[in-house]
XYZ file of C-alpha atoms in Angstrom:
643
model
C 67.667 170.131 78.053
C 68.882 167.695 80.710
C 70.549 169.008 83.792
C 74.276 168.563 84.158
C 74.009 165.879 86.870
C 71.609 163.793 84.762
C 73.936 163.708 81.756
C 76.157 160.742 80.931
C 79.121 163.064 80.371
C 79.011 164.197 83.994
C 79.186 160.635 85.274
C 81.922 159.849 82.786
C 84.039 162.719 84.087
C 83.333 161.611 87.664
C 84.423 158.039 86.930
C 87.497 159.364 85.112
C 88.437 161.476 88.137
C 88.093 158.447 90.422
C 90.291 156.426 88.064
C 92.940 159.142 88.163
C 92.836 159.151 91.960
C 93.204 155.366 92.098
C 95.995 155.487 89.539
C 97.861 158.194 91.476
C 97.615 156.189 94.701
C 98.808 153.005 92.972
C 101.758 154.706 91.282
C 102.702 156.463 94.540
C 102.745 153.132 96.389
C 104.825 151.449 93.682
C 107.243 154.377 93.492
C 107.651 154.485 97.276
C 108.373 150.755 97.463
C 110.862 151.069 94.598
C 112.736 153.887 96.339
C 112.874 151.894 99.562
C 114.343 148.934 97.706
C 116.936 151.218 96.098
C 117.819 152.768 99.455
C 118.290 149.343 101.032
C 120.292 148.035 98.092
C 124.048 148.454 98.398
C 126.559 147.489 95.744
C 125.988 146.513 92.152
C 122.675 145.159 90.837
C 122.125 141.411 90.944
C 123.352 139.614 87.846
C 120.997 137.272 86.026
C 122.004 133.643 85.531
C 123.252 132.701 82.058
C 120.046 130.944 81.004
C 117.972 134.071 81.747
C 120.456 136.268 79.986
C 120.184 133.967 76.997
C 116.393 134.295 76.941
C 116.435 138.048 77.444
C 119.243 138.945 75.066
C 119.494 138.701 71.336
C 120.793 135.516 69.684
C 124.549 135.446 70.016
C 127.278 133.690 68.127
C 128.266 131.509 71.080
C 125.799 130.182 73.654
C 127.092 128.702 76.910
C 124.674 126.512 78.886
C 125.261 125.703 82.540
C 122.990 122.637 82.715
C 123.563 119.112 81.415
C 126.918 118.060 79.991
C 129.432 120.844 79.674
C 129.397 122.003 76.070
C 129.551 125.126 73.964
C 126.997 125.575 71.210
C 127.983 127.746 68.278
C 125.133 129.376 66.387
C 125.529 131.076 63.012
C 125.213 134.827 63.113
C 121.964 136.037 61.563
C 121.605 139.391 59.888
C 118.398 141.379 60.320
C 115.747 140.948 57.657
C 116.327 144.434 56.263
C 120.063 143.909 55.676
C 119.699 140.386 54.281
C 116.911 141.511 51.907
C 119.021 144.346 50.498
C 122.169 142.223 50.275
C 120.442 139.489 48.253
C 119.554 141.899 45.440
C 122.439 143.000 43.251
C 120.805 146.327 42.383
C 119.827 147.158 45.962
C 123.260 146.101 47.214
C 124.908 148.463 44.727
C 122.643 151.343 45.791
C 123.344 150.640 49.470
C 127.095 150.589 48.790
C 126.919 153.993 47.095
C 124.907 155.417 49.970
C 127.392 153.939 52.432
C 130.252 155.678 50.620
C 128.468 159.005 51.110
C 127.624 158.280 54.751
C 131.209 157.260 55.548
C 132.364 160.886 55.277
C 129.959 162.180 57.932
C 129.702 159.257 60.352
C 132.978 160.038 62.242
C 131.519 163.408 63.281
C 128.642 161.651 65.055
C 131.004 159.988 67.522
C 129.196 156.682 66.997
C 130.621 153.396 65.791
C 128.436 151.572 63.279
C 128.759 150.136 59.797
C 127.893 152.604 57.014
C 126.646 149.756 54.826
C 124.312 148.367 57.501
C 122.988 151.856 58.152
C 122.401 152.404 54.424
C 120.754 148.986 54.010
C 118.350 149.555 56.897
C 117.303 152.956 55.589
C 116.946 151.690 52.025
C 114.713 148.845 53.208
C 112.569 151.294 55.220
C 112.268 153.583 52.177
C 111.085 150.703 49.979
C 108.478 149.618 52.523
C 107.240 153.207 52.887
C 106.933 153.620 49.116
C 104.900 150.419 48.773
C 102.572 151.682 51.516
C 102.243 155.353 50.543
C 101.544 154.944 46.817
C 98.588 152.501 47.101
C 97.210 154.374 50.119
C 97.286 157.718 48.299
C 95.530 156.224 45.243
C 92.799 154.581 47.336
C 92.230 157.703 49.441
C 92.124 159.880 46.320
C 89.406 157.707 44.761
C 87.226 157.096 47.795
C 87.876 159.987 50.202
C 89.246 163.202 48.721
C 91.299 164.271 45.698
C 93.641 166.109 48.060
C 94.964 162.731 49.237
C 97.148 162.623 46.134
C 99.382 165.092 47.981
C 100.642 162.154 50.050
C 102.866 161.271 47.098
C 104.922 164.384 47.852
C 106.252 162.562 50.918
C 108.076 159.992 48.763
C 111.030 162.284 47.825
C 111.354 163.309 51.466
C 112.042 159.705 52.458
C 115.411 159.769 50.688
C 116.782 162.669 52.757
C 115.841 161.130 56.116
C 119.191 159.249 56.544
C 121.197 162.455 56.045
C 118.885 164.290 58.423
C 119.438 161.598 61.057
C 123.218 161.854 60.701
C 123.159 165.643 61.019
C 120.897 165.315 64.058
C 123.412 162.940 65.662
C 126.218 165.401 64.971
C 124.148 168.177 66.526
C 123.364 165.997 69.534
C 127.064 165.344 70.017
C 127.885 169.045 69.893
C 125.116 169.932 72.352
C 126.090 167.079 74.677
C 129.682 168.295 74.758
C 128.448 171.841 75.406
C 126.629 170.605 78.507
C 129.289 168.200 79.801
C 132.385 170.258 79.091
C 132.186 172.665 82.086
C 131.844 169.779 84.557
C 134.608 167.869 82.821
C 136.980 170.830 83.047
C 136.315 170.971 86.796
C 137.160 167.272 86.942
C 140.330 167.864 84.906
C 141.300 170.795 87.142
C 140.913 168.640 90.255
C 143.108 165.897 88.799
C 145.629 168.454 87.521
C 146.049 169.750 91.063
C 146.999 166.177 92.014
C 149.579 165.975 89.226
C 147.469 164.051 86.679
C 147.220 165.491 83.192
C 144.267 165.897 80.819
C 144.975 162.524 79.222
C 144.420 160.781 82.574
C 141.320 162.901 83.141
C 139.817 161.603 79.900
C 140.619 157.973 80.661
C 139.204 158.225 84.195
C 135.711 158.858 82.784
C 135.562 155.535 80.913
C 133.058 153.144 82.445
C 131.696 155.657 84.974
C 128.549 156.561 83.001
C 128.610 160.204 84.105
C 129.864 161.999 80.981
C 128.284 160.009 78.179
C 129.660 161.920 75.224
C 133.075 162.684 76.702
C 133.358 159.016 77.618
C 132.977 158.160 73.929
C 135.689 160.668 73.032
C 137.862 159.155 75.759
C 137.366 155.721 74.203
C 138.569 157.120 70.864
C 141.584 158.619 72.644
C 142.342 155.296 74.296
C 142.087 153.534 70.931
C 144.506 155.997 69.339
C 147.111 155.561 72.061
C 146.699 151.788 72.462
C 146.464 150.623 68.851
C 147.665 153.465 66.622
C 150.992 153.953 68.426
C 150.315 157.507 69.508
C 151.624 158.997 72.699
C 149.321 160.800 75.140
C 150.204 164.189 73.660
C 149.738 163.066 70.055
C 146.476 161.332 70.959
C 145.123 164.516 72.538
C 146.088 166.547 69.489
C 144.406 164.048 67.156
C 141.252 164.162 69.300
C 141.267 167.954 69.213
C 141.706 168.138 65.444
C 138.878 165.697 64.654
C 136.358 166.855 67.254
C 133.372 168.757 65.759
C 132.768 170.828 68.886
C 134.815 174.070 68.735
C 135.051 174.405 72.528
C 136.396 170.912 73.002
C 138.797 171.449 70.121
C 140.029 174.713 71.669
C 140.363 173.154 75.134
C 142.395 170.149 73.999
C 144.649 171.944 71.516
C 145.222 174.831 73.930
C 146.153 172.379 76.671
C 148.643 170.576 74.432
C 150.194 173.932 73.515
C 150.613 174.786 77.209
C 152.032 171.318 77.803
C 154.604 171.593 75.017
C 155.643 175.105 76.004
C 155.963 174.243 79.694
C 153.157 176.585 80.752
C 150.893 176.409 83.790
C 148.319 173.824 82.714
C 146.439 173.999 86.032
C 145.908 177.737 85.647
C 144.871 177.179 82.033
C 142.187 174.674 83.073
C 140.889 176.993 85.808
C 140.575 179.808 83.270
C 138.753 177.543 80.831
C 136.398 176.391 83.585
C 135.466 179.986 84.363
C 134.909 180.702 80.668
C 132.719 177.640 80.218
C 130.719 178.602 83.301
C 129.982 182.016 81.813
C 129.084 180.423 78.488
C 126.698 178.061 80.258
C 124.967 180.950 82.003
C 124.628 182.824 78.707
C 123.289 179.715 76.966
C 120.626 179.139 79.612
C 119.638 182.796 79.583
C 119.390 182.812 75.797
C 117.285 179.662 76.008
C 114.903 181.478 78.344
C 114.448 184.216 75.751
C 114.146 181.803 72.841
C 111.703 179.503 74.596
C 109.434 182.463 75.309
C 109.297 183.137 71.578
C 108.603 179.454 70.893
C 105.813 179.498 73.468
C 104.205 182.518 71.843
C 104.418 180.933 68.388
C 102.974 177.656 69.646
C 100.031 179.333 71.351
C 99.438 181.510 68.294
C 99.524 178.761 65.676
C 97.822 176.000 67.655
C 95.134 178.293 69.110
C 94.406 180.958 66.505
C 94.606 178.638 63.498
C 92.092 176.161 64.984
C 89.715 179.083 65.644
C 89.969 180.159 62.017
C 89.557 176.541 60.956
C 86.374 176.143 63.023
C 84.894 179.295 61.531
C 85.805 178.180 58.004
C 84.192 174.798 58.569
C 80.921 176.393 59.682
C 80.881 179.056 56.965
C 81.505 176.556 54.164
C 80.982 173.040 55.516
C 81.778 171.043 52.388
C 85.061 172.793 51.570
C 85.839 173.442 55.233
C 85.669 169.766 56.137
C 88.278 168.916 53.501
C 90.551 171.688 54.767
C 89.882 170.640 58.357
C 90.855 167.045 57.641
C 94.098 168.232 56.043
C 94.783 170.509 59.017
C 94.073 167.656 61.441
C 96.216 165.111 59.590
C 99.105 167.345 58.490
C 98.873 170.859 59.924
C 98.755 170.153 63.660
C 101.406 167.351 63.596
C 103.745 169.503 61.507
C 103.328 172.535 63.780
C 103.920 170.433 66.896
C 106.957 168.739 65.321
C 108.469 172.066 64.278
C 107.892 173.445 67.780
C 109.619 170.472 69.409
C 112.503 170.675 66.930
C 113.016 174.381 67.651
C 112.988 173.805 71.399
C 115.322 170.830 71.088
C 117.813 172.774 68.989
C 118.329 175.408 71.689
C 117.602 173.435 74.859
C 120.554 172.438 77.082
C 120.719 168.689 77.490
C 119.661 167.086 80.762
C 120.709 163.511 81.581
C 118.282 162.792 84.398
C 117.091 159.176 84.471
C 113.305 158.822 84.263
C 111.628 155.439 83.808
C 107.996 154.994 82.758
C 105.851 151.959 82.029
C 104.086 152.447 78.679
C 102.183 149.153 78.969
C 100.488 150.270 82.180
C 99.532 153.592 80.609
C 98.050 151.820 77.572
C 96.112 149.459 79.853
C 94.623 152.292 81.896
C 93.928 154.239 78.696
C 92.019 151.344 77.131
C 90.016 150.877 80.334
C 89.113 154.566 80.482
C 88.220 154.601 76.789
C 85.950 151.576 77.225
C 84.176 153.205 80.167
C 83.778 156.446 78.230
C 82.291 154.687 75.226
C 79.961 152.596 77.405
C 78.619 155.706 79.148
C 78.414 158.152 76.258
C 78.543 156.084 73.037
C 80.912 158.784 71.754
C 84.060 157.939 69.828
C 85.417 161.428 70.488
C 85.207 161.014 74.256
C 86.693 157.531 73.861
C 89.758 159.050 72.165
C 89.954 161.852 74.730
C 89.662 159.420 77.645
C 92.337 157.123 76.225
C 94.808 159.969 75.607
C 94.120 161.700 78.924
C 94.449 158.522 80.985
C 97.561 157.264 79.196
C 99.253 160.661 79.503
C 98.199 160.960 83.141
C 99.658 157.549 83.955
C 103.014 158.461 82.403
C 102.874 162.001 83.786
C 102.200 160.976 87.388
C 105.134 158.554 87.394
C 107.364 161.201 85.803
C 106.243 163.871 88.272
C 107.089 161.663 91.250
C 110.544 160.967 89.846
C 111.151 164.623 88.991
C 110.160 165.553 92.540
C 112.855 163.202 93.794
C 115.350 164.737 91.350
C 114.455 168.240 92.492
C 114.853 167.268 96.146
C 118.327 165.828 95.523
C 119.482 168.808 93.473
C 118.127 171.419 95.883
C 120.272 169.986 98.691
C 123.483 169.813 96.655
C 124.774 173.382 97.268
C 124.406 173.098 101.050
C 125.895 169.596 101.057
C 128.939 170.694 99.061
C 129.428 173.693 101.369
C 129.323 171.342 104.353
C 131.858 169.040 102.699
C 134.101 172.053 102.084
C 133.898 173.017 105.748
C 134.635 169.463 106.879
C 137.632 169.406 104.535
C 138.908 172.657 106.046
C 138.503 171.131 109.519
C 140.794 168.254 108.545
C 138.277 165.509 107.772
C 138.751 163.396 104.691
C 135.806 163.164 102.323
C 134.624 159.741 103.484
C 134.481 160.777 107.144
C 132.984 164.117 106.142
C 130.132 162.398 104.282
C 129.457 160.095 107.244
C 129.482 163.044 109.638
C 127.159 165.038 107.356
C 124.667 162.160 107.308
C 124.672 162.040 111.112
C 124.629 165.732 112.001
C 123.034 167.671 109.140
C 119.459 167.769 107.906
C 118.780 168.646 104.241
C 115.469 167.158 103.101
C 113.968 163.690 103.596
C 114.888 162.363 100.154
C 118.474 163.614 100.206
C 118.869 162.463 103.819
C 117.924 158.937 102.718
C 120.423 159.119 99.851
C 123.179 160.370 102.154
C 122.467 157.624 104.697
C 122.839 155.082 101.901
C 126.189 156.619 100.924
C 127.376 156.710 104.547
C 126.376 153.063 105.003
C 128.467 152.037 102.000
C 131.429 154.089 103.218
C 131.197 152.551 106.701
C 131.405 149.110 105.061
C 134.773 150.036 103.562
C 133.676 150.736 99.996
C 135.882 153.312 98.302
C 134.334 156.688 97.514
C 134.922 156.284 93.788
C 133.151 152.894 93.800
C 129.996 154.014 95.555
C 126.624 153.176 94.058
C 124.613 156.405 94.065
C 120.880 155.554 93.772
C 119.740 158.846 92.276
C 118.053 159.886 89.064
C 119.638 163.346 89.076
C 122.545 163.819 86.714
C 123.870 166.792 88.693
C 123.883 164.667 91.855
C 125.805 161.906 90.096
C 128.290 164.472 88.786
C 128.792 165.926 92.273
C 129.479 162.543 93.886
C 131.689 161.579 90.938
C 133.835 164.662 91.560
C 133.975 163.909 95.280
C 135.085 160.368 94.509
C 137.817 161.565 92.142
C 138.989 164.112 94.715
C 139.189 161.406 97.369
C 141.038 159.007 95.053
C 143.535 161.480 93.627
C 144.261 163.276 96.876
C 144.259 166.550 94.963
C 141.355 168.205 96.633
C 141.716 171.775 97.580
C 138.978 173.932 99.043
C 138.917 175.951 95.844
C 137.940 172.893 93.795
C 134.896 172.152 95.944
C 133.911 175.813 96.050
C 134.164 176.033 92.271
C 132.002 172.927 91.866
C 129.482 174.277 94.369
C 129.211 177.649 92.632
C 128.821 175.990 89.256
C 126.006 173.660 90.356
C 124.280 176.520 92.167
C 124.366 178.610 89.001
C 122.916 175.799 86.891
C 120.091 175.207 89.376
C 119.281 178.909 89.608
C 119.098 179.395 85.861
C 117.002 176.224 85.500
C 114.489 177.618 88.003
C 114.344 180.883 86.076
C 113.662 178.961 82.877
C 110.772 177.055 84.407
C 109.267 180.177 85.960
C 109.357 182.001 82.618
C 107.262 179.229 81.025
C 104.453 179.333 83.585
C 102.501 181.885 81.569
C 102.547 179.750 78.432
C 101.670 176.614 80.362
C 98.700 178.470 81.802
C 97.657 179.582 78.331
C 97.944 175.988 77.137
C 95.306 175.061 79.727
C 92.994 177.889 78.687
C 93.281 177.257 74.931
C 91.389 173.916 74.636
C 88.591 175.075 76.930
C 88.272 178.309 74.956
C 88.152 176.375 71.678
C 85.379 174.174 73.067
C 83.401 177.230 74.184
C 83.779 178.807 70.739
C 82.572 175.555 69.184
C 79.506 175.583 71.442
C 78.686 179.169 70.497
C 79.006 178.403 66.778
C 76.789 175.352 67.143
C 74.199 177.411 69.017
C 74.134 180.199 66.434
C 73.830 177.862 63.475
C 71.293 175.697 65.278
C 69.108 178.712 66.017
C 69.316 179.904 62.412
C 68.367 176.460 61.129
C 65.479 176.271 63.586
C 64.094 179.714 62.755
C 64.147 179.161 59.009
C 60.887 177.887 57.601
C 60.846 174.550 55.780
C 60.827 176.448 52.500
C 62.181 179.973 52.766
C 60.988 182.401 50.167
C 63.639 184.468 48.473
C 63.230 187.574 46.396
C 61.336 186.980 43.168
C 59.138 184.313 44.713
C 61.789 181.599 44.476
C 61.565 179.139 47.349
C 64.566 177.182 48.628
C 64.911 174.432 51.272
C 66.263 175.771 54.545
C 68.842 173.044 54.974
C 70.495 174.003 51.733
C 71.258 177.355 53.341
C 72.348 176.101 56.781
C 73.288 172.496 56.156
C 75.366 170.892 58.907
C 77.047 167.680 57.698
C 77.207 164.842 60.238
C 81.037 164.894 60.117
C 81.248 168.572 61.091
C 80.934 168.382 64.883
C 83.199 165.314 65.385
C 85.833 166.881 63.136
C 85.786 170.114 65.139
C 86.094 168.154 68.385
C 89.049 166.169 67.029
C 90.754 169.417 66.005
C 90.277 170.734 69.547
C 91.746 167.568 71.119
C 94.690 167.521 68.704
C 95.389 171.222 69.302
C 95.290 170.704 73.068
C 97.700 167.780 72.734
C 100.115 169.757 70.538
C 100.114 172.906 72.688
C 100.642 170.981 75.916
C 103.348 168.775 74.384
C 105.488 171.689 73.189
C 105.077 173.848 76.312
C 105.659 170.911 78.661
C 108.788 169.836 76.778
C 110.144 173.381 76.834
C 109.697 173.787 80.592
C 110.248 170.245 81.916
C 113.156 169.255 79.590
C 111.607 165.866 78.811
C 108.831 164.504 76.618
C 107.861 162.083 79.387
C 106.313 164.831 81.504
C 102.811 164.328 80.084
C 100.696 165.272 83.087
C 100.114 168.714 81.584
C 98.927 167.065 78.367
C 96.388 165.048 80.348
C 95.119 168.205 82.063
C 94.708 169.973 78.717
C 92.793 167.057 77.204
C 90.573 166.821 80.288
C 89.800 170.529 80.022
C 89.034 170.018 76.342
C 86.588 167.248 77.314
C 85.024 169.423 80.006
C 84.748 172.212 77.459
C 82.921 169.875 75.080
C 80.423 169.006 77.818
C 79.954 172.699 78.560
C 79.716 173.443 74.830
C 76.724 171.110 74.553
C 74.789 173.147 77.105
C 76.180 176.435 75.840
C 74.956 175.734 72.320
C 71.418 175.250 73.648
C 71.622 178.470 75.672
C 72.938 180.447 72.693
C 70.269 178.992 70.422
C 67.522 179.947 72.872
C 68.984 183.431 73.334
C 69.175 184.066 69.579
C 65.595 182.937 69.088
C 64.377 185.202 71.890
C 66.257 188.183 70.466
C 64.992 187.683 66.922
C 62.617 190.386 65.673
C 59.575 189.277 63.678
C 59.248 190.657 60.174
C 62.958 190.642 59.316
C 62.777 187.355 57.481
C 63.839 185.096 60.331
C 60.758 185.266 62.479
C-alpha cells in the first residue's frame, strides 16, 4: 500500500487547494475593484448608444439607426418558434385556446401581465418536445439498460399539470412577497399620512423606485384603474382591495377606505396596522426557525441514512442493489432535495438582496479542475467531484463576499437611524444630518464608504429621494427610501424614524437567530459525506478480506464445490456507483441546508466544502479498506472455514 504522500489523490487535492486559493484571490481583487468603481460612481448608470442597444436587445418592431442617412427601418414582429409552431396547427391551436381559457381565470391572481394564449402555447410546445424525448429514451433504456427504465413513462402525465403548478407558485410568490413588503410599506404610508398624503399617494410614490417590487405592481394596477377605468382614488383602492389575493393587503386597503369614508383617524389606523404587521413578521420568522429545524432534521435523515442503507443493500446483493442504487441516484436523491427546497421555500420569508455571480467563470474553473483531476488520477468520479466542487466554490466565494458587504451595511443601519433621529431632534434636516453623520460618526468600513458616497451626492445638490444607493442590501435600500420620502414630504416626526429603526432591528435580530439555529445542521452536512465515505471504505475492506480468504473453490457441505467469486462477487460498477451516491448525497444535503440558512441558492460555498470532504473521504476510504482487510485477515481463526 502506497503512502499518502506518494498517491496521486494527495497531489490532486493539493493542486485543487492551490486553485481555490488562486480563485479566492482573483475574485477578491475583482470584487474590490468593482466596489471601488461603484463608490466612485455618482448618478445613473451610463446609457449605451443605440447601435449597442440594438445588438444587445431582442429584435424590435422599429429600429432607429444613428449612422448614415436619417431613416427608420420597420421590421416585422416575429413570434417565438414555440408559439408559431402551435399556431400553424389547427388542432394544437384549438388545444392552446382551451388551455388559455382555463388559465385566464387564475392569471389575475399572479399579479403578472402576460397573454394566456402565449403562455399556453409555450407550455404545449414544451410538453410535445418532452414527450418525443421521454418515450424513445424510456424504450431504449428499457431494452439496453434496465427494465425499470419503463417507469420514465409515468412522467408524461405529470407534464400536463406543470403549467397549473407554475401559476399557483406565482400566486404563492405574490402572497409571500406582499407578506414581506407590507410592514415596510405601512411605515412608508404612515410617514406620508403624517404629511397629509393618503394611501393612494403612498401607492403611486412606489412606482419606478424598485424598492417594493410586488407592491409596485399593485400600484401600477391602481394607477391603471384610476387613469383608464374612470375610478376615483377611493374606488380604485377598494377595487384593489377586493381583487388582491393577500388577506393582509385586502384588510389594510379596505379598512383604510372604511376609515376614510367614515372620517376616522387614518394616521392612527396605519400606525396600528404597522404594529400588527411587525408582530406578525416576528411570529413568522420565529415559526420559520422552528420549521427549518424540522426540515434540517428530515434532510439529514433522508439524505444520510438512506444512502447508508443503499450502500449496504448494494454490497449484500450487488446485482439487485445496483439497479436500486441507480434508481436512487437518478430519482431518489433529486426528488428528496427538490422536496426539501420546496418546503423551505414555502415557509421562508423573502429576501430581495441583490447578488450577482458569473456562471461562465465557474464553469471554466470547474472544467480546468476536472481536467487536472482526470490527468492525475484517471478517475471519472474525481473528475465529477472536482468539477462540482470548483464550480460551486467559484460561485460561493463571490456570493460570500457580497453577503459580507450586505451584512456590514445592515449591521450599521440601527445605529445610523438612531443618529439620524438625534440629528432631526437637534434641528438638522435629513440631508445635513446624513452629511454630518458621514463626517463625525464611524460605523464600519463598508458602511462608511456607502455613507460618504451618499454625502457626496447630497453635497452636489442631488435630492434625497433621487440618490443612487450603491448597495446590495434590500433593507438598506428600504431605509434610504424612507429617509428620502420623509425629506420630500416634510412629514417626518421622530416617531416615524424610531418605528423604522425598531422594525429593522427586529428583522436583523430574528435573521441572526435563524442562521444560528441552522449551524448544527450545517455542521452535520459536513460530517455526512465524510462518514459515508468511511462506511464505504469499511464495507470494501470487509468484502475484500472475505474474497481474499476464500479459496479458489470453496467446499460446501456434501462435497459440493463452488467458485469463491460467485459468493462474494463485486461488479465493476459497484464502487463508482457508491461514490456517485455519496457525492450526490453531499450535494443535496449541503444545498438544502445552505438555502435554509443563507436565504439564497447562490451561496454554494458550503456545497463545495461538502463535496471536497466527500473526495477526501474517498481517498481515506481507499486506505481504510486496506487496513480493514488486513485487520480481518489477522483476526480470522483457522479451522472455521475461512482460514
